[in-house]
Amino acid sequence: MSDVYDLHIDTDVTVQLSDCGREDARAVFEVLDHYYRLEDAEAPAPEGAGPVATVWMATFDTSGGQREEVAPPRLAGKVGALLTGGYQAVGEVERVLAAGFAIESAQAVSGDQETEARLLLASR
């Protein structure tokens, strides 16, 4: 295990978005990117470059970043979100999302060191 991984195990949250188009995924990630430091993102393929992605993924470091609140964008539809990481970090990301979007459903699965939260985001 690398030292970098050890330093971020409690602060990194992986966010997977599904059941949405490119623009809705980008809108949700931009809200989080203004608040936290983006660690890693799976870049979407260019338009017309093959099959459409069904899951958009990025990792955010909740210990750093700009912490700039932004006006929540309108979403074209509902967006499924899966948050995975340490308990405190996932809870913090969930609160930021809840401040900008309506959360229509939430489920949590807890493990020994990590938790997983499943949310359904919608525009307010």
N, CA, C and O atoms as a Tinker XYZ file with bonds, in Angstrom:
   496  protein
     1  N      0.850000   -1.162000    0.000000    73     2
     2  CA     0.000000    0.000000    0.000000    64     1     3
     3  C      0.906000    1.237000    0.000000    63     2     4     5
     4  O      1.891000    1.287000    0.737000    81     3
     5  N      0.575000    2.218000   -0.814000    73     3     6
     6  CA     1.418000    3.404000   -0.910000    64     5     7
     7  C      1.095000    4.401000    0.192000    63     6     8     9
     8  O      0.010000    4.388000    0.772000    81     7
     9  N      2.082000    5.279000    0.469000    73     7    10
    10  CA     1.872000    6.315000    1.479000    64     9    11
    11  C      0.773000    7.278000    1.076000    63    10    12    13
    12  O      0.018000    7.744000    1.930000    81    11
    13  N      0.667000    7.588000   -0.215000    73    11    14
    14  CA    -0.374000    8.496000   -0.689000    64    13    15
    15  C     -1.739000    7.912000   -0.401000    63    14    16    17
    16  O     -2.639000    8.623000    0.046000    81    15
    17  N     -1.903000    6.624000   -0.652000    73    15    18
    18  CA    -3.180000    5.972000   -0.378000    64    17    19
    19  C     -3.502000    6.054000    1.105000    63    18    20    21
    20  O     -4.636000    6.356000    1.478000    81    19
    21  N     -2.505000    5.785000    1.964000    73    19    22
    22  CA    -2.714000    5.821000    3.407000    64    21    23
    23  C     -3.178000    7.193000    3.875000    63    22    24    25
    24  O     -4.027000    7.290000    4.762000    81    23
    25  N     -2.631000    8.251000    3.291000    73    23    26
    26  CA    -2.982000    9.603000    3.704000    64    25    27
    27  C     -4.412000    9.970000    3.360000    63    26    28    29
    28  O     -5.020000   10.780000    4.060000    81    27
    29  N     -4.963000    9.397000    2.302000    73    27    30
    30  CA    -6.281000    9.802000    1.833000    64    29    31
    31  C     -7.381000    8.777000    2.080000    63    30    32    33
    32  O     -8.509000    8.974000    1.628000    81    31
    33  N     -7.088000    7.709000    2.771000    73    31    34
    34  CA    -8.081000    6.652000    2.937000    64    33    35
    35  C     -9.328000    7.154000    3.666000    63    34    36    37
    36  O    -10.429000    6.688000    3.372000    81    35
    37  N     -9.189000    8.073000    4.591000    73    35    38
    38  CA   -10.341000    8.560000    5.347000    64    37    39
    39  C    -10.984000    9.789000    4.728000    63    38    40    41
    40  O    -12.074000   10.183000    5.144000    81    39
    41  N    -10.334000   10.410000    3.737000    73    39    42
    42  CA   -10.860000   11.656000    3.189000    64    41    43
    43  C    -11.324000   11.552000    1.746000    63    42    44    45
    44  O    -12.073000   12.415000    1.288000    81    43
    45  N    -10.908000   10.532000    1.017000    73    43    46
    46  CA   -11.321000   10.378000   -0.375000    64    45    47
    47  C    -12.703000    9.740000   -0.462000    63    46    48    49
    48  O    -13.025000    8.798000    0.263000    81    47
    49  N    -13.509000   10.283000   -1.373000    73    47    50
    50  CA   -14.826000    9.719000   -1.647000    64    49    51
    51  C    -14.937000    9.506000   -3.153000    63    50    52    53
    52  O    -14.737000   10.431000   -3.940000    81    51
    53  N    -15.252000    8.294000   -3.533000    73    51    54
    54  CA   -15.499000    7.990000   -4.934000    64    53    55
    55  C    -16.982000    8.195000   -5.194000    63    54    56    57
    56  O    -17.832000    7.666000   -4.477000    81    55
    57  N    -17.279000    8.966000   -6.224000    73    55    58
    58  CA   -18.660000    9.283000   -6.585000    64    57    59
    59  C    -18.929000    8.674000   -7.959000    63    58    60    61
    60  O    -18.259000    9.006000   -8.937000    81    59
    61  N    -19.908000    7.787000   -8.024000    73    59    62
    62  CA   -20.320000    7.187000   -9.284000    64    61    63
    63  C    -21.738000    7.657000   -9.588000    63    62    64    65
    64  O    -22.644000    7.502000   -8.769000    81    63
    65  N    -21.917000    8.232000  -10.767000    73    63    66
    66  CA   -23.226000    8.724000  -11.182000    64    65    67
    67  C    -23.745000    7.829000  -12.302000    63    66    68    69
    68  O    -22.996000    7.444000  -13.199000    81    67
    69  N    -25.029000    7.504000  -12.241000    73    67    70
    70  CA   -25.615000    6.631000  -13.257000    64    69    71
    71  C    -27.017000    7.110000  -13.597000    63    70    72    73
    72  O    -27.571000    7.993000  -12.941000    81    71
    73  N    -27.572000    6.510000  -14.628000    73    71    74
    74  CA   -28.933000    6.828000  -15.073000    64    73    75
    75  C    -29.080000    8.295000  -15.456000    63    74    76    77
    76  O    -30.127000    8.905000  -15.237000    81    75
    77  N    -28.001000    8.859000  -16.038000    73    75    78
    78  CA   -28.045000   10.261000  -16.427000    64    77    79
    79  C    -27.174000   10.498000  -17.656000    63    78    80    81
    80  O    -26.338000    9.668000  -18.011000    81    79
    81  N    -27.380000   11.627000  -18.285000    73    79    82
    82  CA   -26.576000   12.003000  -19.437000    64    81    83
    83  C    -25.326000   12.751000  -19.023000    63    82    84    85
    84  O    -25.117000   13.050000  -17.847000    81    83
    85  N    -24.509000   13.043000  -20.000000    73    83    86
    86  CA   -23.237000   13.735000  -19.801000    64    85    87
    87  C    -23.415000   15.080000  -19.075000    63    86    88    89
    88  O    -22.658000   15.381000  -18.152000    81    87
    89  N    -24.390000   15.877000  -19.475000    73    87    90
    90  CA   -24.557000   17.212000  -18.893000    64    89    91
    91  C    -24.970000   17.151000  -17.421000    63    90    92    93
    92  O    -24.487000   17.942000  -16.611000    81    91
    93  N    -25.848000   16.226000  -17.074000    73    91    94
    94  CA   -26.240000   16.092000  -15.668000    64    93    95
    95  C    -25.062000   15.615000  -14.823000    63    94    96    97
    96  O    -24.858000   16.108000  -13.714000    81    95
    97  N    -24.283000   14.657000  -15.337000    73    95    98
    98  CA   -23.105000   14.179000  -14.605000    64    97    99
    99  C    -22.119000   15.321000  -14.415000    63    98   100   101
   100  O    -21.586000   15.511000  -13.322000    81    99
   101  N    -21.878000   16.072000  -15.465000    73    99   102
   102  CA   -20.956000   17.206000  -15.380000    64   101   103
   103  C    -21.455000   18.237000  -14.357000    63   102   104   105
   104  O    -20.655000   18.797000  -13.607000    81   103
   105  N    -22.762000   18.488000  -14.322000    73   103   106
   106  CA   -23.327000   19.466000  -13.392000    64   105   107
   107  C    -23.103000   19.053000  -11.931000    63   106   108   109
   108  O    -22.730000   19.877000  -11.097000    81   107
   109  N    -23.334000   17.772000  -11.635000    73   107   110
   110  CA   -23.134000   17.286000  -10.258000    64   109   111
   111  C    -21.653000   17.347000   -9.889000    63   110   112   113
   112  O    -21.303000   17.802000   -8.800000    81   111
   113  N    -20.788000   16.896000  -10.783000    73   111   114
   114  CA   -19.351000   16.923000  -10.507000    64   113   115
   115  C    -18.833000   18.349000  -10.342000    63   114   116   117
   116  O    -17.937000   18.580000   -9.531000    81   115
   117  N    -19.371000   19.303000  -11.087000    73   115   118
   118  CA   -18.920000   20.690000  -10.954000    64   117   119
   119  C    -19.264000   21.255000   -9.579000    63   118   120   121
   120  O    -18.482000   22.013000   -9.006000    81   119
   121  N    -20.426000   20.891000   -9.050000    73   119   122
   122  CA   -20.781000   21.326000   -7.696000    64   121   123
   123  C    -19.747000   20.800000   -6.704000    63   122   124   125
   124  O    -19.247000   21.548000   -5.864000    81   123
   125  N    -19.428000   19.501000   -6.805000    73   123   126
   126  CA   -18.450000   18.905000   -5.886000    64   125   127
   127  C    -17.047000   19.453000   -6.127000    63   126   128   129
   128  O    -16.280000   19.624000   -5.179000    81   127
   129  N    -16.703000   19.730000   -7.382000    73   127   130
   130  CA   -15.372000   20.244000   -7.715000    64   129   131
   131  C    -15.153000   21.652000   -7.154000    63   130   132   133
   132  O    -14.016000   22.025000   -6.863000    81   131
   133  N    -16.211000   22.429000   -6.999000    73   131   134
   134  CA   -16.075000   23.757000   -6.390000    64   133   135
   135  C    -15.887000   23.658000   -4.880000    63   134   136   137
   136  O    -15.386000   24.589000   -4.249000    81   135
   137  N    -16.283000   22.554000   -4.317000    73   135   138
   138  CA   -16.202000   22.406000   -2.868000    64   137   139
   139  C    -14.982000   21.601000   -2.423000    63   138   140   141
   140  O    -14.365000   21.919000   -1.406000    81   139
   141  N    -14.634000   20.568000   -3.175000    73   139   142
   142  CA   -13.523000   19.685000   -2.815000    64   141   143
   143  C    -12.470000   19.662000   -3.908000    63   142   144   145
   144  O    -12.682000   20.176000   -5.006000    81   143
   145  N    -11.337000   19.062000   -3.595000    73   143   146
   146  CA   -10.279000   18.891000   -4.590000    64   145   147
   147  C    -10.541000   17.585000   -5.348000    63   146   148   149
   148  O    -10.675000   16.517000   -4.750000    81   147
   149  N    -10.611000   17.698000   -6.661000    73   147   150
   150  CA   -10.807000   16.530000   -7.517000    64   149   151
   151  C     -9.515000   15.739000   -7.546000    63   150   152   153
   152  O     -8.472000   16.268000   -7.930000    81   151
   153  N     -9.573000   14.488000   -7.148000    73   151   154
   154  CA    -8.395000   13.628000   -7.131000    64   153   155
   155  C     -8.231000   12.878000   -8.441000    63   154   156   157
   156  O     -7.126000   12.782000   -8.975000    81   155
   157  N     -9.331000   12.349000   -8.958000    73   155   158
   158  CA    -9.268000   11.505000  -10.143000    64   157   159
   159  C    -10.648000   11.488000  -10.790000    63   158   160   161
   160  O    -11.668000   11.457000  -10.102000    81   159
   161  N    -10.666000   11.509000  -12.105000    73   159   162
   162  CA   -11.935000   11.441000  -12.826000    64   161   163
   163  C    -11.768000   10.572000  -14.048000    63   162   164   165
   164  O    -10.716000   10.554000  -14.688000    81   163
   165  N    -12.806000    9.867000  -14.351000    73   163   166
   166  CA   -12.839000    9.076000  -15.571000    64   165   167
   167  C    -13.449000    9.969000  -16.637000    63   166   168   169
   168  O    -14.652000   10.230000  -16.623000    81   167
   169  N    -12.608000   10.442000  -17.571000    73   167   170
   170  CA   -13.061000   11.385000  -18.588000    64   169   171
   171  C    -14.068000   10.735000  -19.514000    63   170   172   173
   172  O    -13.859000    9.614000  -19.980000    81   171
   173  N    -15.166000   11.438000  -19.784000    73   171   174
   174  CA   -16.150000   10.889000  -20.710000    64   173   175
   175  C    -15.602000   10.911000  -22.135000    63   174   176   177
   176  O    -14.808000   11.777000  -22.504000    81   175
   177  N    -16.041000    9.947000  -22.910000    73   175   178
   178  CA   -15.627000    9.889000  -24.309000    64   177   179
   179  C    -16.260000   11.051000  -25.070000    63   178   180   181
   180  O    -17.343000   11.511000  -24.709000    81   179
   181  N    -15.587000   11.531000  -26.128000    73   179   182
   182  CA   -16.174000   12.601000  -26.934000    64   181   183
   183  C    -17.491000   12.147000  -27.562000    63   182   184   185
   184  O    -17.722000   10.956000  -27.768000    81   183
   185  N    -18.343000   13.120000  -27.860000    73   183   186
   186  CA   -19.623000   12.812000  -28.500000    64   185   187
   187  C    -19.375000   12.002000  -29.765000    63   186   188   189
   188  O    -18.458000   12.307000  -30.528000    81   187
   189  N    -20.176000   10.985000  -29.989000    73   187   190
   190  CA   -20.088000   10.186000  -31.193000    64   189   191
   191  C    -18.896000    9.245000  -31.236000    63   190   192   193
   192  O    -18.570000    8.715000  -32.299000    81   191
   193  N    -18.229000    9.023000  -30.087000    73   191   194
   194  CA   -17.031000    8.182000  -30.075000    64   193   195
   195  C    -17.330000    6.744000  -29.689000    63   194   196   197
   196  O    -16.428000    6.024000  -29.262000    81   195
   197  N    -18.546000    6.320000  -29.827000    73   195   198
   198  CA   -18.871000    4.943000  -29.485000    64   197   199
   199  C    -20.033000    4.902000  -28.515000    63   198   200   201
   200  O    -20.828000    5.839000  -28.447000    81   199
   201  N    -20.134000    3.818000  -27.764000    73   199   202
   202  CA   -21.253000    3.666000  -26.833000    64   201   203
   203  C    -21.270000    4.769000  -25.778000    63   202   204   205
   204  O    -20.223000    5.259000  -25.355000    81   203
   205  N    -22.451000    5.140000  -25.370000    73   203   206
   206  CA   -22.619000    6.168000  -24.347000    64   205   207
   207  C    -22.295000    5.576000  -22.981000    63   206   208   209
   208  O    -22.715000    4.461000  -22.672000    81   207
   209  N    -21.554000    6.313000  -22.165000    73   207   210
   210  CA   -21.219000    5.845000  -20.822000    64   209   211
   211  C    -22.478000    5.776000  -19.974000    63   210   212   213
   212  O    -23.347000    6.643000  -20.061000    81   211
   213  N    -22.565000    4.752000  -19.164000    73   211   214
   214  CA   -23.711000    4.632000  -18.271000    64   213   215
   215  C    -23.342000    4.963000  -16.838000    63   214   216   217
   216  O    -24.223000    5.184000  -16.007000    81   215
   217  N    -22.049000    5.001000  -16.537000    73   215   218
   218  CA   -21.581000    5.368000  -15.199000    64   217   219
   219  C    -20.462000    6.391000  -15.352000    63   218   220   221
   220  O    -19.519000    6.184000  -16.115000    81   219
   221  N    -20.575000    7.486000  -14.625000    73   219   222
   222  CA   -19.568000    8.545000  -14.603000    64   221   223
   223  C    -18.920000    8.487000  -13.231000    63   222   224   225
   224  O    -19.630000    8.373000  -12.232000    81   223
   225  N    -17.602000    8.560000  -13.148000    73   223   226
   226  CA   -16.936000    8.365000  -11.868000    64   225   227
   227  C    -15.862000    9.415000  -11.631000    63   226   228   229
   228  O    -15.134000    9.794000  -12.548000    81   227
   229  N    -15.771000    9.882000  -10.386000    73   227   230
   230  CA   -14.719000   10.809000   -9.964000    64   229   231
   231  C    -14.442000   10.564000   -8.491000    63   230   232   233
   232  O    -15.302000   10.076000   -7.757000    81   231
   233  N    -13.230000   10.909000   -8.065000    73   231   234
   234  CA   -12.843000   10.796000   -6.663000    64   233   235
   235  C    -12.490000   12.190000   -6.158000    63   234   236   237
   236  O    -11.739000   12.926000   -6.799000    81   235
   237  N    -13.041000   12.538000   -5.006000    73   235   238
   238  CA   -12.821000   13.849000   -4.412000    64   237   239
   239  C    -12.160000   13.701000   -3.052000    63   238   240   241
   240  O    -12.491000   12.798000   -2.283000    81   239
   241  N    -11.217000   14.600000   -2.760000    73   239   242
   242  CA   -10.538000   14.642000   -1.466000    64   241   243
   243  C    -11.269000   15.657000   -0.601000    63   242   244   245
   244  O    -11.232000   16.858000   -0.872000    81   243
   245  N    -11.929000   15.175000    0.433000    73   243   246
   246  CA   -12.736000   16.059000    1.279000    64   245   247
   247  C    -11.905000   16.871000    2.267000    63   246   248   249
   248  O    -12.441000   17.733000    2.964000    81   247
   249  N    -10.587000   16.601000    2.334000    73   247   250
   250  CA    -9.746000   17.356000    3.275000    64   249   251
   251  C     -9.260000   18.671000    2.678000    63   250   252   253
   252  O     -8.777000   19.533000    3.412000    81   251
   253  N     -9.373000   18.841000    1.385000    73   251   254
   254  CA    -8.877000   20.057000    0.750000    64   253   255
   255  C     -9.859000   20.575000   -0.267000    63   254   256   257
   256  O    -10.926000   19.999000   -0.479000    81   255
   257  N     -9.488000   21.660000   -0.885000    73   255   258
   258  CA   -10.332000   22.230000   -1.917000    64   257   259
   259  C    -10.702000   23.656000   -1.606000    63   258   260   261
   260  O    -10.225000   24.254000   -0.641000    81   259
   261  N    -11.560000   24.184000   -2.442000    73   259   262
   262  CA   -11.913000   25.598000   -2.368000    64   261   263
   263  C    -13.068000   25.879000   -1.420000    63   262   264   265
   264  O    -13.184000   26.981000   -0.885000    81   263
   265  N    -13.903000   24.904000   -1.214000    73   263   266
   266  CA   -15.087000   25.046000   -0.369000    64   265   267
   267  C    -15.945000   26.233000   -0.799000    63   266   268   269
   268  O    -16.449000   26.987000    0.033000    81   267
   269  N    -16.099000   26.382000   -2.106000    73   267   270
   270  CA   -16.941000   27.434000   -2.664000    64   269   271
   271  C    -18.331000   26.879000   -2.906000    63   270   272   273
   272  O    -18.502000   25.892000   -3.622000    81   271
   273  N    -19.311000   27.512000   -2.310000    73   271   274
   274  CA   -20.678000   27.093000   -2.578000    64   273   275
   275  C    -21.106000   27.715000   -3.896000    63   274   276   277
   276  O    -20.816000   28.881000   -4.165000    81   275
   277  N    -21.790000   26.941000   -4.705000    73   275   278
   278  CA   -22.281000   27.417000   -5.992000    64   277   279
   279  C    -23.776000   27.162000   -6.075000    63   278   280   281
   280  O    -24.315000   26.282000   -5.405000    81   279
   281  N    -24.420000   27.942000   -6.902000    73   279   282
   282  CA   -25.850000   27.730000   -7.107000    64   281   283
   283  C    -26.041000   26.375000   -7.783000    63   282   284   285
   284  O    -25.377000   26.080000   -8.777000    81   283
   285  N    -26.929000   25.561000   -7.262000    73   283   286
   286  CA   -27.121000   24.234000   -7.857000    64   285   287
   287  C    -27.728000   24.359000   -9.253000    63   286   288   289
   288  O    -28.673000   25.121000   -9.458000    81   287
   289  N    -27.190000   23.622000  -10.195000    73   287   290
   290  CA   -27.731000   23.655000  -11.553000    64   289   291
   291  C    -29.017000   22.837000  -11.653000    63   290   292   293
   292  O    -29.303000   22.000000  -10.797000    81   291
   293  N    -29.766000   23.086000  -12.682000    73   291   294
   294  CA   -30.956000   22.278000  -12.956000    64   293   295
   295  C    -30.518000   20.984000  -13.624000    63   294   296   297
   296  O    -29.650000   20.991000  -14.497000    81   295
   297  N    -31.105000   19.901000  -13.223000    73   295   298
   298  CA   -30.832000   18.609000  -13.833000    64   297   299
   299  C    -31.964000   18.268000  -14.799000    63   298   300   301
   300  O    -33.126000   18.587000  -14.545000    81   299
   301  N    -31.617000   17.623000  -15.898000    73   299   302
   302  CA   -32.628000   17.232000  -16.880000    64   301   303
   303  C    -33.509000   16.105000  -16.347000    63   302   304   305
   304  O    -34.662000   15.963000  -16.756000    81   303
   305  N    -32.969000   15.318000  -15.446000    73   303   306
   306  CA   -33.715000   14.197000  -14.870000    64   305   307
   307  C    -33.090000   13.804000  -13.545000    63   306   308   309
   308  O    -32.240000   14.513000  -13.006000    81   307
   309  N    -33.518000   12.677000  -13.036000    73   307   310
   310  CA   -32.964000   12.176000  -11.780000    64   309   311
   311  C    -31.614000   11.533000  -12.051000    63   310   312   313
   312  O    -31.385000   10.960000  -13.116000    81   311
   313  N    -30.718000   11.636000  -11.066000    73   311   314
   314  CA   -29.360000   11.110000  -11.190000    64   313   315
   315  C    -29.105000   10.159000  -10.026000    63   314   316   317
   316  O    -29.248000   10.543000   -8.865000    81   315
   317  N    -28.733000    8.940000  -10.330000    73   315   318
   318  CA   -28.351000    7.980000   -9.304000    64   317   319
   319  C    -26.913000    8.244000   -8.885000    63   318   320   321
   320  O    -26.040000    8.391000   -9.740000    81   319
   321  N    -26.655000    8.307000   -7.591000    73   319   322
   322  CA   -25.301000    8.565000   -7.091000    64   321   323
   323  C    -24.923000    7.501000   -6.071000    63   322   324   325
   324  O    -25.701000    7.169000   -5.177000    81   323
   325  N    -23.715000    6.976000   -6.224000    73   323   326
   326  CA   -23.157000    6.019000   -5.274000    64   325   327
   327  C    -21.901000    6.650000   -4.698000    63   326   328   329
   328  O    -20.951000    6.922000   -5.432000    81   327
   329  N    -21.888000    6.887000   -3.390000    73   327   330
   330  CA   -20.743000    7.483000   -2.702000    64   329   331
   331  C    -20.060000    6.389000   -1.898000    63   330   332   333
   332  O    -20.716000    5.666000   -1.148000    81   331
   333  N    -18.742000    6.264000   -2.049000    73   331   334
   334  CA   -17.991000    5.240000   -1.330000    64   333   335
   335  C    -16.762000    5.865000   -0.698000    63   334   336   337
   336  O    -16.023000    6.593000   -1.361000    81   335
   337  N    -16.538000    5.585000    0.584000    73   335   338
   338  CA   -15.358000    6.098000    1.274000    64   337   339
   339  C    -15.528000    5.973000    2.776000    63   338   340   341
   340  O    -16.384000    5.233000    3.261000    81   339
   341  N    -14.693000    6.714000    3.510000    73   339   342
   342  CA   -14.775000    6.719000    4.962000    64   341   343
   343  C    -16.088000    7.322000    5.444000    63   342   344   345
   344  O    -16.701000    8.132000    4.748000    81   343
   345  N    -16.508000    6.929000    6.622000    73   343   346
   346  CA   -17.804000    7.357000    7.160000    64   345   347
   347  C    -17.973000    8.869000    7.173000    63   346   348   349
   348  O    -18.963000    9.384000    6.654000    81   347
   349  N    -17.029000    9.580000    7.752000    73   347   350
   350  CA   -17.147000   11.034000    7.879000    64   349   351
   351  C    -17.108000   11.705000    6.507000    63   350   352   353
   352  O    -17.880000   12.629000    6.254000    81   351
   353  N    -16.224000   11.255000    5.622000    73   351   354
   354  CA   -16.087000   11.867000    4.304000    64   353   355
   355  C    -17.350000   11.669000    3.469000    63   354   356   357
   356  O    -17.804000   12.606000    2.811000    81   355
   357  N    -17.919000   10.478000    3.483000    73   355   358
   358  CA   -19.142000   10.215000    2.725000    64   357   359
   359  C    -20.288000   11.055000    3.280000    63   358   360   361
   360  O    -21.083000   11.604000    2.517000    81   359
   361  N    -20.375000   11.156000    4.596000    73   359   362
   362  CA   -21.411000   11.988000    5.204000    64   361   363
   363  C    -21.285000   13.444000    4.808000    63   362   364   365
   364  O    -22.288000   14.121000    4.582000    81   363
   365  N    -20.064000   13.926000    4.723000    73   363   366
   366  CA   -19.831000   15.317000    4.332000    64   365   367
   367  C    -20.244000   15.559000    2.879000    63   366   368   369
   368  O    -20.897000   16.560000    2.583000    81   367
   369  N    -19.875000   14.661000    1.980000    73   367   370
   370  CA   -20.253000   14.799000    0.569000    64   369   371
   371  C    -21.772000   14.717000    0.433000    63   370   372   373
   372  O    -22.367000   15.451000   -0.357000    81   371
   373  N    -22.388000   13.842000    1.188000    73   371   374
   374  CA   -23.850000   13.716000    1.146000    64   373   375
   375  C    -24.516000   15.019000    1.587000    63   374   376   377
   376  O    -25.522000   15.419000    1.001000    81   375
   377  N    -23.976000   15.687000    2.607000    73   375   378
   378  CA   -24.538000   16.967000    3.062000    64   377   379
   379  C    -24.392000   18.049000    1.996000    63   378   380   381
   380  O    -25.308000   18.848000    1.802000    81   379
   381  N    -23.250000   18.086000    1.302000    73   379   382
   382  CA   -23.047000   19.071000    0.237000    64   381   383
   383  C    -24.050000   18.826000   -0.891000    63   382   384   385
   384  O    -24.645000   19.772000   -1.408000    81   383
   385  N    -24.238000   17.576000   -1.269000    73   383   386
   386  CA   -25.208000   17.268000   -2.320000    64   385   387
   387  C    -26.636000   17.605000   -1.881000    63   386   388   389
   388  O    -27.429000   18.106000   -2.678000    81   387
   389  N    -26.959000   17.332000   -0.630000    73   387   390
   390  CA   -28.304000   17.614000   -0.121000    64   389   391
   391  C    -28.584000   19.121000   -0.071000    63   390   392   393
   392  O    -29.739000   19.539000   -0.158000    81   391
   393  N    -27.533000   19.934000    0.068000    73   391   394
   394  CA   -27.719000   21.383000    0.078000    64   393   395
   395  C    -28.049000   21.915000   -1.312000    63   394   396   397
   396  O    -28.682000   22.963000   -1.439000    81   395
   397  N    -27.625000   21.203000   -2.358000    73   395   398
   398  CA   -27.836000   21.685000   -3.710000    64   397   399
   399  C    -28.903000   20.959000   -4.501000    63   398   400   401
   400  O    -29.427000   21.490000   -5.481000    81   399
   401  N    -29.226000   19.750000   -4.081000    73   399   402
   402  CA   -30.177000   18.938000   -4.829000    64   401   403
   403  C    -31.179000   18.312000   -3.876000    63   402   404   405
   404  O    -30.909000   18.146000   -2.686000    81   403
   405  N    -32.328000   17.971000   -4.411000    73   403   406
   406  CA   -33.297000   17.204000   -3.630000    64   405   407
   407  C    -32.831000   15.743000   -3.642000    63   406   408   409
   408  O    -32.506000   15.199000   -4.698000    81   407
   409  N    -32.803000   15.123000   -2.481000    73   407   410
   410  CA   -32.456000   13.711000   -2.396000    64   409   411
   411  C    -33.757000   12.960000   -2.176000    63   410   412   413
   412  O    -34.393000   13.075000   -1.128000    81   411
   413  N    -34.138000   12.190000   -3.185000    73   411   414
   414  CA   -35.426000   11.507000   -3.131000    64   413   415
   415  C    -35.363000   10.161000   -2.430000    63   414   416   417
   416  O    -36.372000    9.691000   -1.903000    81   415
   417  N    -34.213000    9.544000   -2.416000    73   415   418
   418  CA   -34.086000    8.288000   -1.685000    64   417   419
   419  C    -32.644000    8.135000   -1.245000    63   418   420   421
   420  O    -31.728000    8.650000   -1.886000    81   419
   421  N    -32.455000    7.438000   -0.168000    73   419   422
   422  CA   -31.098000    7.226000    0.336000    64   421   423
   423  C    -31.029000    5.856000    1.002000    63   422   424   425
   424  O    -31.932000    5.456000    1.736000    81   423
   425  N    -29.944000    5.154000    0.731000    73   423   426
   426  CA   -29.669000    3.885000    1.378000    64   425   427
   427  C    -28.210000    3.908000    1.785000    63   426   428   429
   428  O    -27.393000    4.554000    1.128000    81   427
   429  N    -27.880000    3.228000    2.834000    73   427   430
   430  CA   -26.486000    3.148000    3.264000    64   429   431
   431  C    -26.128000    1.695000    3.552000    63   430   432   433
   432  O    -26.931000    0.928000    4.085000    81   431
   433  N    -24.912000    1.345000    3.188000    73   431   434
   434  CA   -24.366000    0.023000    3.498000    64   433   435
   435  C    -23.054000    0.281000    4.217000    63   434   436   437
   436  O    -22.150000    0.909000    3.666000    81   435
   437  N    -22.952000   -0.199000    5.435000    73   435   438
   438  CA   -21.770000    0.071000    6.244000    64   437   439
   439  C    -20.855000   -1.134000    6.299000    63   438   440   441
   440  O    -21.299000   -2.279000    6.380000    81   439
   441  N    -19.574000   -0.847000    6.254000    73   439   442
   442  CA   -18.557000   -1.875000    6.404000    64   441   443
   443  C    -17.693000   -1.555000    7.599000    63   442   444   445
   444  O    -18.038000   -0.693000    8.407000    81   443
   445  N    -16.575000   -2.240000    7.719000    73   443   446
   446  CA   -15.675000   -2.042000    8.843000    64   445   447
   447  C    -14.983000   -0.681000    8.786000    63   446   448   449
   448  O    -14.958000    0.046000    9.779000    81   447
   449  N    -14.423000   -0.335000    7.624000    73   447   450
   450  CA   -13.673000    0.912000    7.481000    64   449   451
   451  C    -14.344000    1.917000    6.546000    63   450   452   453
   452  O    -14.042000    3.109000    6.590000    81   451
   453  N    -15.249000    1.436000    5.705000    73   451   454
   454  CA   -15.880000    2.295000    4.707000    64   453   455
   455  C    -17.388000    2.158000    4.752000    63   454   456   457
   456  O    -17.944000    1.221000    5.325000    81   455
   457  N    -18.026000    3.134000    4.120000    73   455   458
   458  CA   -19.471000    3.087000    3.974000    64   457   459
   459  C    -19.818000    3.406000    2.535000    63   458   460   461
   460  O    -19.013000    3.956000    1.785000    81   459
   461  N    -21.017000    3.053000    2.177000    73   459   462
   462  CA   -21.509000    3.283000    0.829000    64   461   463
   463  C    -22.895000    3.897000    0.958000    63   462   464   465
   464  O    -23.753000    3.355000    1.655000    81   463
   465  N    -23.118000    5.021000    0.290000    73   463   466
   466  CA   -24.426000    5.666000    0.306000    64   465   467
   467  C    -24.960000    5.726000   -1.117000    63   466   468   469
   468  O    -24.258000    6.155000   -2.032000    81   467
   469  N    -26.197000    5.298000   -1.301000    73   467   470
   470  CA   -26.859000    5.362000   -2.598000    64   469   471
   471  C    -27.933000    6.441000   -2.510000    63   470   472   473
   472  O    -28.811000    6.397000   -1.649000    81   471
   473  N    -27.843000    7.408000   -3.416000    73   471   474
   474  CA   -28.761000    8.542000   -3.422000    64   473   475
   475  C    -29.433000    8.665000   -4.774000    63   474   476   477
   476  O    -28.903000    8.203000   -5.784000    81   475
   477  N    -30.581000    9.278000   -4.791000    73   475   478
   478  CA   -31.242000    9.661000   -6.030000    64   477   479
   479  C    -31.394000   11.168000   -5.985000    63   478   480   481
   480  O    -32.174000   11.702000   -5.197000    81   479
   481  N    -30.632000   11.860000   -6.850000    73   479   482
   482  CA   -30.606000   13.324000   -6.871000    64   481   483
   483  C    -31.591000   13.868000   -7.889000    63   482   484   485
   484  O    -31.789000   13.278000   -8.952000    81   483
   485  N    -32.205000   14.988000   -7.563000    73   483   486
   486  CA   -33.101000   15.674000   -8.483000    64   485   487
   487  C    -32.968000   17.181000   -8.248000    63   486   488   489
   488  O    -32.461000   17.612000   -7.212000    81   487
   489  N    -33.419000   17.960000   -9.199000    73   487   490
   490  CA   -33.413000   19.410000   -9.028000    64   489   491
   491  C    -34.413000   19.806000   -7.967000    63   490   492   493
   492  O    -35.413000   19.121000   -7.754000    81   491
   493  N    -34.141000   20.910000   -7.303000    73   491   494
   494  CA   -35.087000   21.435000   -6.306000    64   493   495
   495  C    -36.150000   22.254000   -6.987000    63   494   496
   496  O    -37.041000   22.783000   -6.323000    81   495
